[in-house]
Every structure is written in C-alpha cells, then in structure tokens.
Amino acid sequence: MPIVTVQVTREGTRPDRSSVTAQEKAAIIAGVSQVLLDVLNKPLESTYVVIEEVDLDNWGWGGLPTVHYRAKRALLAS
Amino acid sequence: MPIVTVQVTREGTRPDRSSVTAQEKAAIIAGVSQVLLDVLNKPLESTYVVIEEVDLDNWGWGGLPTVHYRAKRALLAS
Amino acid sequence: MPIVTVQVTREGTRPDRSSVTAQEKAAIIAGVSQVLLDVLNKPLESTYVVIEEVDLDNWGWGGLPTVHYRAKRALLAS
Amino acid sequence: MPIVTVQVTREGTRPDRSSVTAQEKAAIIAGVSQVLLDVLNKPLESTYVVIEEVDLDNWGWGGLPTVHYRAKRALLAS
Amino acid sequence: MPIVTVQVTREGTRPDRSSVTAQEKAAIIAGVSQVLLDVLNKPLESTYVVIEEVDLDNWGWGGLPTVHYRAKRALLAS
Amino acid sequence: MPIVTVQVTREGTRPDRSSVTAQEKAAIIAGVSQVLLDVLNKPLESTYVVIEEVDLDNWGWGGLPTVHYRAKRALLAS
C-alpha cells in the first residue's frame, strides 16, 4: 500500500498555462503508480498518489525563492 | 509532542457542500488528539494537528484520478 | 481515502519500555481511523495510517532537543 | 541535499496582513538554508525549502482549532 | 524542482527478502524521475526522490495493522 | 505554531562519522527555530522541529541513488 507524494511548483508547462493541467496530473498518477506495480508488484488499487502544487514564492532553492534563483542561474549561464 | 497530519479530499459530506466544514475539522482535531491522550498519555496541549485538504484532481487511486477511479468501481459493482 | 500520519517520539509509556508497543500502535490506528469514519463517513478500508517514531535527539521543541527542553520546563516548574 | 519543510499558519505578522509576505518567505528560505550550510556544510544550491501555509481552521492545538485554543489560553492567562 | 516521496511497507518482494533491495530502490528512483521528465519536462537533476520504508506494525489499513488487515481480507476472500 | 521538518541524508560531516551528531542536530534545531522567531515572531516554545535522516540508498537525485549521482557529477567535473 504505497503512498506517493509529488510536490511540484504551481506553474504551467507552456507560457499560456499557470498550473499543472488535469491531464498532466492524470499522467503523473498513472506513471508513478505503474512504477510501483512494475518494481514492487504493488497492485494499482493499493497505491495512493497525492500531488501538492506549491506556489513559486513558497519554494526555495539556493537560499532564494525559486524565481530569483532561476534568474541568477540564467544570468550565470549567459 | 505528537504531530498528526490528516489528508483528505476536498469535498463535502453532503451534496450541498464542497468541502469539509469548520465543525467537522474541529471534530477531527478533538478526536485524534483524544486518541493520543488515551493511548500514549500525550497531553492535549502537546499535540498539533494539521488537516490538508487535497483537490480531487490531485489525489490518485488505482492509477487514476479519484473521480475516475470511483466511477470505475461503481461500474464494476453494478 | 484519507491518509493519517502520526509522528511521535520513540519512547515508552512506562519506564520499562523504550518505544511505542505494537498494541499501542494498533490502538492508535483503530482510533484515528474511527474518527474519520465518525466525522467524515470515510470507510475504514479507505484510510491509511502511517506511524512515524522519531528519535528524541531528532525532535526539537523550544529551540532545544526535546530532552533538554523537558528538563528546562521541569526546572522552571519546580 | 536537504529538504526543509516549514509549516505555519496562514496569518499575518501585523494586524493589516492576512498571510506571510513574500519578503518574510524569502527571509525564511535564506535563514534555514544558511543553517544547513553552517551546521552540515550543505551547499545552498542543494537545499530545497517548501513553505506550507495552513489555514487557521485546519491547524489544531490542545484538541481545538487554533483560534479557540488561543482564546482559551488568553482567558486562562488573564 | 519536484520532490517525490515514496512510502512503502518495509518488506521484501520475495519470501527470502525482508526489505526493498537497493536495486529496486534504484528502479523506483529512475522510474518516478522519468515520469516527471516525460510529463512536466522537469530535468532529472532537479528532482529529489525520498523513499520511506515503514515497518508493518506502523502502517494501518482498514482500522488495523496491515498484517491483520491482510489476514482478514484473505479470510474473506477464501 | 510552526512545524519544521528537516530531511537530510544519513552521513557524517567528517570521514570518521557515519551520521549527523547530536550536537549538529541541536544546532539545526536551535538555528531553524531562531529563524521563525526572527522572521515571524513565533515563540521558540511553539515551534516543533523534526529531523529525518534518510539512508543514502533511499535518496534519489538526477534519476539515480545519491551515491551514483555524486560519482557521475564528480566524473563530469573532472
């Protein structure tokens, strides 16, 4: 009876989207549940998946809010 | 000093509600805190309870978003 | 399909025990699952309970490891 | 590669605010990331920080929703 | 920068094993990281995966410790 | 009443250590509790800190168990 918790930033995969779509969420649920079936023989119906979308302000990386850290990395890479 | 985290889908217990009510939340908090007092002698004031309501789209079961999985089960049961 | 996570310090309820007993764990599982059935009508078989025992060194309270904080409070109370 | 999860109630530090500000979040991210660099030599860029703001209704203390518990404590203290 | 937490019971996939093997853990890590790359375009190096193995005593289902619940289900199915 | 969860790999800060020391844990607890006092005025005694040490096998990064990912990065950097 696995529980898989997926935490991602709340943002879209395309410029015209501001969050993960219902279709993408369904694909994540299907995909990680399948991994647990394939690797540990856990039946699909015994796996719970919880997706947590985290506002960009609330996610820190490199000691900074994510948006600032990405800007800094982009600057360093350019 | 226990911490109890309760994750539930964001939906009502009656058709006219779309989420857990404040009264229901208070009853969950009282109930689980009491369990820890009864079983482990943890004083009520040392227990934190955090309730996380998860959108239906964000909860997976049986490799599917919850709503689809429930529909599938209802179909199989009928 | 609720998930209840119960975090407690790894210690016994009596001086001759160093951890939560299997019986106490079963009582916690029964108790919190019952709360969710009573309050939100969640069937027992749809609730997962995960108990996490945390070493005393790894639990902080009042800016101190738990054992130090308890000693400080006992001192203040005496 | 530490992950630090900070759960706080969704409320302001001043009467005119109803939540944690972006600046306060940035200060939390900077502060806890620095602690892990100072104590465990974890490079800033390997630390993720996730801040979870929890509605007051959803946070229990003393067997009560937080607001009720605070009122009770204030009463007892007066 | 996703974080994926996978909670499973500490038990083997074969009678001669008492826990998840290192190889199975590597397969879980590879699999769920790939799902996030495929679905959300998250680069592998930005995904953290944490696997938590939970003792059977500490996992409840159906209001019972897992081992008891499984025995009950097996009995009902027979 | 904040809860801070700190997840780190179970390993030492020096070659002769295989885990985080009690002193380092105390420093983490003191440090992150202080951040919440400084930034959000949360009294020390209302903050819980839980440190979770995760076995290296159980932590994935870059689609690989941590040890393999570090070896790969070291190779690429050399």
mmCIF file with all atom_site columns, N, CA and C in Angstrom, chain E residues 4-53:
data_model
loop_
_atom_site.group_PDB
_atom_site.id
_atom_site.type_symbol
_atom_site.label_atom_id
_atom_site.label_alt_id
_atom_site.label_comp_id
_atom_site.label_asym_id
_atom_site.label_entity_id
_atom_site.label_seq_id
_atom_site.pdbx_PDB_ins_code
_atom_site.Cartn_x
_atom_site.Cartn_y
_atom_site.Cartn_z
_atom_site.occupancy
_atom_site.B_iso_or_equiv
_atom_site.pdbx_formal_charge
_atom_site.auth_seq_id
_atom_site.auth_comp_id
_atom_site.auth_asym_id
_atom_site.auth_atom_id
_atom_site.pdbx_PDB_model_num
ATOM 1   N N  . VAL E 1 4  ? 9.642  13.921  -4.818  1.00 0.00 ? 4  VAL E N  1
ATOM 2   C CA . VAL E 1 4  ? 8.733  12.778  -4.802  1.00 0.00 ? 4  VAL E CA 1
ATOM 3   C C  . VAL E 1 4  ? 9.053  11.943  -3.567  1.00 0.00 ? 4  VAL E C  1
ATOM 4   N N  . THR E 1 5  ? 8.062  11.738  -2.732  1.00 0.00 ? 5  THR E N  1
ATOM 5   C CA . THR E 1 5  ? 8.236  10.913  -1.541  1.00 0.00 ? 5  THR E CA 1
ATOM 6   C C  . THR E 1 5  ? 7.461  9.617   -1.743  1.00 0.00 ? 5  THR E C  1
ATOM 7   N N  . VAL E 1 6  ? 8.152  8.507   -1.618  1.00 0.00 ? 6  VAL E N  1
ATOM 8   C CA . VAL E 1 6  ? 7.520  7.206   -1.823  1.00 0.00 ? 6  VAL E CA 1
ATOM 9   C C  . VAL E 1 6  ? 7.530  6.459   -0.488  1.00 0.00 ? 6  VAL E C  1
ATOM 10  N N  . GLN E 1 7  ? 6.356  6.208   0.043   1.00 0.00 ? 7  GLN E N  1
ATOM 11  C CA . GLN E 1 7  ? 6.255  5.468   1.304   1.00 0.00 ? 7  GLN E CA 1
ATOM 12  C C  . GLN E 1 7  ? 5.756  4.059   1.007   1.00 0.00 ? 7  GLN E C  1
ATOM 13  N N  . VAL E 1 8  ? 6.516  3.089   1.427   1.00 0.00 ? 8  VAL E N  1
ATOM 14  C CA . VAL E 1 8  ? 6.125  1.682   1.235   1.00 0.00 ? 8  VAL E CA 1
ATOM 15  C C  . VAL E 1 8  ? 6.384  0.921   2.526   1.00 0.00 ? 8  VAL E C  1
ATOM 16  N N  . THR E 1 9  ? 5.720  -0.201  2.676   1.00 0.00 ? 9  THR E N  1
ATOM 17  C CA . THR E 1 9  ? 5.998  -1.054  3.827   1.00 0.00 ? 9  THR E CA 1
ATOM 18  C C  . THR E 1 9  ? 7.378  -1.691  3.669   1.00 0.00 ? 9  THR E C  1
ATOM 19  N N  . ARG E 1 10 ? 8.048  -1.861  4.803   1.00 0.00 ? 10 ARG E N  1
ATOM 20  C CA . ARG E 1 10 ? 9.366  -2.488  4.778   1.00 0.00 ? 10 ARG E CA 1
ATOM 21  C C  . ARG E 1 10 ? 9.171  -4.003  4.713   1.00 0.00 ? 10 ARG E C  1
ATOM 22  N N  . GLU E 1 11 ? 9.234  -4.524  3.511   1.00 0.00 ? 11 GLU E N  1
ATOM 23  C CA . GLU E 1 11 ? 9.080  -5.971  3.327   1.00 0.00 ? 11 GLU E CA 1
ATOM 24  C C  . GLU E 1 11 ? 9.641  -6.311  1.959   1.00 0.00 ? 11 GLU E C  1
ATOM 25  N N  . GLY E 1 12 ? 9.940  -7.569  1.761   1.00 0.00 ? 12 GLY E N  1
ATOM 26  C CA . GLY E 1 12 ? 10.566 -7.970  0.520   1.00 0.00 ? 12 GLY E CA 1
ATOM 27  C C  . GLY E 1 12 ? 9.567  -8.331  -0.550  1.00 0.00 ? 12 GLY E C  1
ATOM 28  N N  . THR E 1 13 ? 10.026 -8.346  -1.798  1.00 0.00 ? 13 THR E N  1
ATOM 29  C CA . THR E 1 13 ? 9.159  -8.757  -2.906  1.00 0.00 ? 13 THR E CA 1
ATOM 30  C C  . THR E 1 13 ? 9.227  -10.266 -3.105  1.00 0.00 ? 13 THR E C  1
ATOM 31  N N  . ARG E 1 14 ? 10.095 -10.918 -2.334  1.00 0.00 ? 14 ARG E N  1
ATOM 32  C CA . ARG E 1 14 ? 10.169 -12.381 -2.387  1.00 0.00 ? 14 ARG E CA 1
ATOM 33  C C  . ARG E 1 14 ? 10.280 -12.901 -0.961  1.00 0.00 ? 14 ARG E C  1
ATOM 34  N N  . PRO E 1 15 ? 9.846  -14.153 -0.729  1.00 0.00 ? 15 PRO E N  1
ATOM 35  C CA . PRO E 1 15 ? 9.831  -14.670 0.649   1.00 0.00 ? 15 PRO E CA 1
ATOM 36  C C  . PRO E 1 15 ? 11.199 -14.590 1.335   1.00 0.00 ? 15 PRO E C  1
ATOM 37  N N  . ASP E 1 16 ? 12.270 -14.648 0.552   1.00 0.00 ? 16 ASP E N  1
ATOM 38  C CA . ASP E 1 16 ? 13.598 -14.657 1.163   1.00 0.00 ? 16 ASP E CA 1
ATOM 39  C C  . ASP E 1 16 ? 14.157 -13.258 1.401   1.00 0.00 ? 16 ASP E C  1
ATOM 40  N N  . ARG E 1 17 ? 13.332 -12.239 1.264   1.00 0.00 ? 17 ARG E N  1
ATOM 41  C CA . ARG E 1 17 ? 13.806 -10.857 1.478   1.00 0.00 ? 17 ARG E CA 1
ATOM 42  C C  . ARG E 1 17 ? 12.937 -10.191 2.529   1.00 0.00 ? 17 ARG E C  1
ATOM 43  N N  . SER E 1 18 ? 13.549 -9.341  3.332   1.00 0.00 ? 18 SER E N  1
ATOM 44  C CA . SER E 1 18 ? 12.762 -8.668  4.364   1.00 0.00 ? 18 SER E CA 1
ATOM 45  C C  . SER E 1 18 ? 12.650 -7.159  4.129   1.00 0.00 ? 18 SER E C  1
ATOM 46  N N  . SER E 1 19 ? 13.183 -6.692  3.018   1.00 0.00 ? 19 SER E N  1
ATOM 47  C CA . SER E 1 19 ? 13.028 -5.261  2.725   1.00 0.00 ? 19 SER E CA 1
ATOM 48  C C  . SER E 1 19 ? 13.206 -5.032  1.236   1.00 0.00 ? 19 SER E C  1
ATOM 49  N N  . VAL E 1 20 ? 12.967 -3.808  0.826   1.00 0.00 ? 20 VAL E N  1
ATOM 50  C CA . VAL E 1 20 ? 13.163 -3.422  -0.558  1.00 0.00 ? 20 VAL E CA 1
ATOM 51  C C  . VAL E 1 20 ? 14.671 -3.462  -0.836  1.00 0.00 ? 20 VAL E C  1
ATOM 52  N N  . THR E 1 21 ? 15.078 -4.014  -1.976  1.00 0.00 ? 21 THR E N  1
ATOM 53  C CA . THR E 1 21 ? 16.509 -4.092  -2.272  1.00 0.00 ? 21 THR E CA 1
ATOM 54  C C  . THR E 1 21 ? 17.028 -2.767  -2.839  1.00 0.00 ? 21 THR E C  1
ATOM 55  N N  . ALA E 1 22 ? 18.339 -2.620  -2.802  1.00 0.00 ? 22 ALA E N  1
ATOM 56  C CA . ALA E 1 22 ? 18.956 -1.411  -3.359  1.00 0.00 ? 22 ALA E CA 1
ATOM 57  C C  . ALA E 1 22 ? 18.632 -1.279  -4.845  1.00 0.00 ? 22 ALA E C  1
ATOM 58  N N  . GLN E 1 23 ? 18.577 -2.409  -5.524  1.00 0.00 ? 23 GLN E N  1
ATOM 59  C CA . GLN E 1 23 ? 18.264 -2.379  -6.954  1.00 0.00 ? 23 GLN E CA 1
ATOM 60  C C  . GLN E 1 23 ? 16.825 -1.915  -7.206  1.00 0.00 ? 23 GLN E C  1
ATOM 61  N N  . GLU E 1 24 ? 15.909 -2.404  -6.371  1.00 0.00 ? 24 GLU E N  1
ATOM 62  C CA . GLU E 1 24 ? 14.520 -1.961  -6.507  1.00 0.00 ? 24 GLU E CA 1
ATOM 63  C C  . GLU E 1 24 ? 14.387 -0.469  -6.193  1.00 0.00 ? 24 GLU E C  1
ATOM 64  N N  . LYS E 1 25 ? 15.128 -0.018  -5.188  1.00 0.00 ? 25 LYS E N  1
ATOM 65  C CA . LYS E 1 25 ? 15.085 1.422   -4.880  1.00 0.00 ? 25 LYS E CA 1
ATOM 66  C C  . LYS E 1 25 ? 15.594 2.241   -6.060  1.00 0.00 ? 25 LYS E C  1
ATOM 67  N N  . ALA E 1 26 ? 16.680 1.770   -6.662  1.00 0.00 ? 26 ALA E N  1
ATOM 68  C CA . ALA E 1 26 ? 17.220 2.491   -7.822  1.00 0.00 ? 26 ALA E CA 1
ATOM 69  C C  . ALA E 1 26 ? 16.199 2.522   -8.956  1.00 0.00 ? 26 ALA E C  1
ATOM 70  N N  . ALA E 1 27 ? 15.464 1.430   -9.123  1.00 0.00 ? 27 ALA E N  1
ATOM 71  C CA . ALA E 1 27 ? 14.458 1.380   -10.193 1.00 0.00 ? 27 ALA E CA 1
ATOM 72  C C  . ALA E 1 27 ? 13.288 2.323   -9.899  1.00 0.00 ? 27 ALA E C  1
ATOM 73  N N  . ILE E 1 28 ? 12.915 2.432   -8.629  1.00 0.00 ? 28 ILE E N  1
ATOM 74  C CA . ILE E 1 28 ? 11.851 3.383   -8.259  1.00 0.00 ? 28 ILE E CA 1
ATOM 75  C C  . ILE E 1 28 ? 12.313 4.814   -8.529  1.00 0.00 ? 28 ILE E C  1
ATOM 76  N N  . ILE E 1 29 ? 13.530 5.121   -8.089  1.00 0.00 ? 29 ILE E N  1
ATOM 77  C CA . ILE E 1 29 ? 14.077 6.470   -8.293  1.00 0.00 ? 29 ILE E CA 1
ATOM 78  C C  . ILE E 1 29 ? 14.123 6.808   -9.782  1.00 0.00 ? 29 ILE E C  1
ATOM 79  N N  . ALA E 1 30 ? 14.638 5.877   -10.589 1.00 0.00 ? 30 ALA E N  1
ATOM 80  C CA . ALA E 1 30 ? 14.726 6.121   -12.031 1.00 0.00 ? 30 ALA E CA 1
ATOM 81  C C  . ALA E 1 30 ? 13.333 6.295   -12.637 1.00 0.00 ? 30 ALA E C  1
ATOM 82  N N  . GLY E 1 31 ? 12.414 5.432   -12.208 1.00 0.00 ? 31 GLY E N  1
ATOM 83  C CA . GLY E 1 31 ? 11.074 5.445   -12.799 1.00 0.00 ? 31 GLY E CA 1
ATOM 84  C C  . GLY E 1 31 ? 10.289 6.708   -12.505 1.00 0.00 ? 31 GLY E C  1
ATOM 85  N N  . VAL E 1 32 ? 10.230 7.107   -11.260 1.00 0.00 ? 32 VAL E N  1
ATOM 86  C CA . VAL E 1 32 ? 9.404  8.285   -10.949 1.00 0.00 ? 32 VAL E CA 1
ATOM 87  C C  . VAL E 1 32 ? 10.055 9.569   -11.453 1.00 0.00 ? 32 VAL E C  1
ATOM 88  N N  . SER E 1 33 ? 11.386 9.608   -11.466 1.00 0.00 ? 33 SER E N  1
ATOM 89  C CA . SER E 1 33 ? 12.055 10.803  -12.016 1.00 0.00 ? 33 SER E CA 1
ATOM 90  C C  . SER E 1 33 ? 11.753 10.928  -13.511 1.00 0.00 ? 33 SER E C  1
ATOM 91  N N  . GLN E 1 34 ? 11.714 9.783   -14.184 1.00 0.00 ? 34 GLN E N  1
ATOM 92  C CA . GLN E 1 34 ? 11.414 9.781   -15.616 1.00 0.00 ? 34 GLN E CA 1
ATOM 93  C C  . GLN E 1 34 ? 9.988  10.278  -15.880 1.00 0.00 ? 34 GLN E C  1
ATOM 94  N N  . VAL E 1 35 ? 9.048  9.877   -15.025 1.00 0.00 ? 35 VAL E N  1
ATOM 95  C CA . VAL E 1 35 ? 7.658  10.334  -15.185 1.00 0.00 ? 35 VAL E CA 1
ATOM 96  C C  . VAL E 1 35 ? 7.605  11.863  -15.156 1.00 0.00 ? 35 VAL E C  1
ATOM 97  N N  . LEU E 1 36 ? 8.348  12.471  -14.240 1.00 0.00 ? 36 LEU E N  1
ATOM 98  C CA . LEU E 1 36 ? 8.310  13.937  -14.134 1.00 0.00 ? 36 LEU E CA 1
ATOM 99  C C  . LEU E 1 36 ? 9.012  14.617  -15.300 1.00 0.00 ? 36 LEU E C  1
ATOM 100 N N  . LEU E 1 37 ? 10.004 13.954  -15.847 1.00 0.00 ? 37 LEU E N  1
ATOM 101 C CA . LEU E 1 37 ? 10.639 14.468  -17.067 1.00 0.00 ? 37 LEU E CA 1
ATOM 102 C C  . LEU E 1 37 ? 9.657  14.358  -18.244 1.00 0.00 ? 37 LEU E C  1
ATOM 103 N N  . ASP E 1 38 ? 9.027  13.212  -18.370 1.00 0.00 ? 38 ASP E N  1
ATOM 104 C CA . ASP E 1 38 ? 8.122  12.973  -19.504 1.00 0.00 ? 38 ASP E CA 1
ATOM 105 C C  . ASP E 1 38 ? 6.892  13.887  -19.461 1.00 0.00 ? 38 ASP E C  1
ATOM 106 N N  . VAL E 1 39 ? 6.293  14.026  -18.276 1.00 0.00 ? 39 VAL E N  1
ATOM 107 C CA . VAL E 1 39 ? 5.009  14.722  -18.189 1.00 0.00 ? 39 VAL E CA 1
ATOM 108 C C  . VAL E 1 39 ? 5.179  16.231  -18.020 1.00 0.00 ? 39 VAL E C  1
ATOM 109 N N  . LEU E 1 40 ? 6.136  16.648  -17.213 1.00 0.00 ? 40 LEU E N  1
ATOM 110 C CA . LEU E 1 40 ? 6.266  18.082  -16.905 1.00 0.00 ? 40 LEU E CA 1
ATOM 111 C C  . LEU E 1 40 ? 7.585  18.688  -17.380 1.00 0.00 ? 40 LEU E C  1
ATOM 112 N N  . ASN E 1 41 ? 8.364  17.922  -18.115 1.00 0.00 ? 41 ASN E N  1
ATOM 113 C CA . ASN E 1 41 ? 9.657  18.433  -18.603 1.00 0.00 ? 41 ASN E CA 1
ATOM 114 C C  . ASN E 1 41 ? 10.615 18.837  -17.486 1.00 0.00 ? 41 ASN E C  1
ATOM 115 N N  . LYS E 1 42 ? 10.499 18.204  -16.348 1.00 0.00 ? 42 LYS E N  1
ATOM 116 C CA . LYS E 1 42 ? 11.411 18.519  -15.247 1.00 0.00 ? 42 LYS E CA 1
ATOM 117 C C  . LYS E 1 42 ? 12.730 17.786  -15.476 1.00 0.00 ? 42 LYS E C  1
ATOM 118 N N  . PRO E 1 43 ? 13.847 18.497  -15.583 1.00 0.00 ? 43 PRO E N  1
ATOM 119 C CA . PRO E 1 43 ? 15.138 17.816  -15.779 1.00 0.00 ? 43 PRO E CA 1
ATOM 120 C C  . PRO E 1 43 ? 15.394 16.831  -14.636 1.00 0.00 ? 43 PRO E C  1
ATOM 121 N N  . LEU E 1 44 ? 15.990 15.693  -14.952 1.00 0.00 ? 44 LEU E N  1
ATOM 122 C CA . LEU E 1 44 ? 16.257 14.683  -13.923 1.00 0.00 ? 44 LEU E CA 1
ATOM 123 C C  . LEU E 1 44 ? 17.002 15.287  -12.737 1.00 0.00 ? 44 LEU E C  1
ATOM 124 N N  . GLU E 1 45 ? 17.965 16.165  -13.000 1.00 0.00 ? 45 GLU E N  1
ATOM 125 C CA . GLU E 1 45 ? 18.811 16.646  -11.905 1.00 0.00 ? 45 GLU E CA 1
ATOM 126 C C  . GLU E 1 45 ? 18.090 17.641  -10.993 1.00 0.00 ? 45 GLU E C  1
ATOM 127 N N  . SER E 1 46 ? 16.857 17.989  -11.320 1.00 0.00 ? 46 SER E N  1
ATOM 128 C CA . SER E 1 46 ? 16.136 18.878  -10.406 1.00 0.00 ? 46 SER E CA 1
ATOM 129 C C  . SER E 1 46 ? 15.128 18.114  -9.545  1.00 0.00 ? 46 SER E C  1
ATOM 130 N N  . THR E 1 47 ? 15.061 16.802  -9.710  1.00 0.00 ? 47 THR E N  1
ATOM 131 C CA . THR E 1 47 ? 14.100 16.004  -8.938  1.00 0.00 ? 47 THR E CA 1
ATOM 132 C C  . THR E 1 47 ? 14.791 15.248  -7.806  1.00 0.00 ? 47 THR E C  1
ATOM 133 N N  . TYR E 1 48 ? 14.249 15.419  -6.618  1.00 0.00 ? 48 TYR E N  1
ATOM 134 C CA . TYR E 1 48 ? 14.681 14.640  -5.456  1.00 0.00 ? 48 TYR E CA 1
ATOM 135 C C  . TYR E 1 48 ? 13.648 13.545  -5.209  1.00 0.00 ? 48 TYR E C  1
ATOM 136 N N  . VAL E 1 49 ? 14.110 12.358  -4.906  1.00 0.00 ? 49 VAL E N  1
ATOM 137 C CA . VAL E 1 49 ? 13.203 11.270  -4.541  1.00 0.00 ? 49 VAL E CA 1
ATOM 138 C C  . VAL E 1 49 ? 13.599 10.774  -3.151  1.00 0.00 ? 49 VAL E C  1
ATOM 139 N N  . VAL E 1 50 ? 12.645 10.680  -2.258  1.00 0.00 ? 50 VAL E N  1
ATOM 140 C CA . VAL E 1 50 ? 12.915 10.145  -0.925  1.00 0.00 ? 50 VAL E CA 1
ATOM 141 C C  . VAL E 1 50 ? 12.030 8.919   -0.713  1.00 0.00 ? 50 VAL E C  1
ATOM 142 N N  . ILE E 1 51 ? 12.666 7.789   -0.432  1.00 0.00 ? 51 ILE E N  1
ATOM 143 C CA . ILE E 1 51 ? 11.915 6.552   -0.179  1.00 0.00 ? 51 ILE E CA 1
ATOM 144 C C  . ILE E 1 51 ? 11.859 6.315   1.324   1.00 0.00 ? 51 ILE E C  1
ATOM 145 N N  . GLU E 1 52 ? 10.662 6.181   1.840   1.00 0.00 ? 52 GLU E N  1
ATOM 146 C CA . GLU E 1 52 ? 10.497 5.909   3.268   1.00 0.00 ? 52 GLU E CA 1
ATOM 147 C C  . GLU E 1 52 ? 9.924  4.510   3.449   1.00 0.00 ? 52 GLU E C  1
ATOM 148 N N  . GLU E 1 53 ? 10.697 3.656   4.093   1.00 0.00 ? 53 GLU E N  1
ATOM 149 C CA . GLU E 1 53 ? 10.207 2.303   4.375   1.00 0.00 ? 53 GLU E CA 1
ATOM 150 C C  . GLU E 1 53 ? 9.575  2.317   5.760   1.00 0.00 ? 53 GLU E C  1
#
